[in-house]
Amino acid sequence: MSISWRSSAAAFEPILGRHGVAAGACTMEAAWAAFEKFVQVPVEGIEGPEDDGDGFIVEWGVWDWTGNRPALSLGRLLAVNEDGDRQDPYWQPQYGKVEFQACFAEDPAWADLHISGGGDSGFDHAAIGEPRADALAETRRFIDQDPLLSAMWRSAPIDIEVTLDRAD
């Protein structure tokens, strides 16, 4: 079963629900399990894997848009190919990002760790299936080995949100 890129955020929400992820009742373990399922669902209306049409990233930091609270984001980047004139030599896909964002209260567990500048895991565009499962496992090992990320991972978010926004 595949989904349209336009309904990708809406398709992610019931997957989160089946894993017990809800506002006020969320663990990052459950959110990650749902994210692993979601990024394995084929999406229509995007560039193919040979053109990095579908990828994922983990990002963290403290930003204005999170109310200056520490945040951890699980994102799926989609290179949408449905708009514009494909015959134009300068045509480029539009990028959309489905994002699960979890915000946290300040926590003594990471009080001595630098979080303000933020960081990311880098985009991974492994193909859906076993290559993507392997890439997700590698990203999870990275999270487990980073002191700040593993401290955030063990904390309960105080706010969660799922969005689909342009990512140009």
mmCIF file of C-alpha atoms in Angstrom, residues 1-19 34-44 76 78 98-100 162-164:
data_model
loop_
_atom_site.group_PDB
_atom_site.id
_atom_site.type_symbol
_atom_site.label_atom_id
_atom_site.label_comp_id
_atom_site.label_asym_id
_atom_site.label_seq_id
_atom_site.Cartn_x
_atom_site.Cartn_y
_atom_site.Cartn_z
ATOM 1 C CA MET A 1 0.000 0.000 0.000
ATOM 2 C CA SER A 2 1.301 3.463 -0.886
ATOM 3 C CA ILE A 3 0.192 6.922 0.171
ATOM 4 C CA SER A 4 0.088 10.292 -1.557
ATOM 5 C CA TRP A 5 2.722 12.766 -0.418
ATOM 6 C CA ARG A 6 -0.124 15.221 0.273
ATOM 7 C CA SER A 7 -1.646 12.896 2.890
ATOM 8 C CA SER A 8 1.653 11.643 4.315
ATOM 9 C CA ALA A 9 1.361 13.493 7.664
ATOM 10 C CA ALA A 10 -2.229 12.297 8.033
ATOM 11 C CA ALA A 11 -1.074 8.728 7.279
ATOM 12 C CA PHE A 12 1.643 8.993 9.948
ATOM 13 C CA GLU A 13 -0.758 9.942 12.746
ATOM 14 C CA PRO A 14 -2.652 6.600 12.976
ATOM 15 C CA ILE A 15 0.684 4.746 12.919
ATOM 16 C CA LEU A 16 1.755 6.844 15.905
ATOM 17 C CA GLY A 17 -1.569 6.083 17.605
ATOM 18 C CA ARG A 18 -1.148 2.327 17.120
ATOM 19 C CA HIS A 19 2.199 2.639 18.923
ATOM 20 C CA ALA A 34 6.096 4.309 14.640
ATOM 21 C CA PHE A 35 8.616 6.320 12.603
ATOM 22 C CA GLU A 36 10.346 3.097 11.514
ATOM 23 C CA LYS A 37 7.007 1.825 10.166
ATOM 24 C CA PHE A 38 6.090 5.146 8.552
ATOM 25 C CA VAL A 39 9.325 5.609 6.595
ATOM 26 C CA GLN A 40 8.868 2.134 5.076
ATOM 27 C CA VAL A 41 5.518 3.099 3.480
ATOM 28 C CA PRO A 42 5.905 3.953 -0.243
ATOM 29 C CA VAL A 43 4.882 7.490 -1.189
ATOM 30 C CA GLU A 44 3.390 8.540 -4.538
ATOM 31 C CA ARG A 76 10.915 12.353 6.357
ATOM 32 C CA LEU A 78 10.046 14.034 0.161
ATOM 33 C CA VAL A 98 6.784 15.221 7.382
ATOM 34 C CA GLU A 99 8.014 15.872 10.875
ATOM 35 C CA PHE A 100 7.336 14.405 14.289
ATOM 36 C CA VAL A 162 3.150 16.103 13.421
ATOM 37 C CA THR A 163 3.371 18.446 10.426
ATOM 38 C CA LEU A 164 3.889 18.468 6.666
#
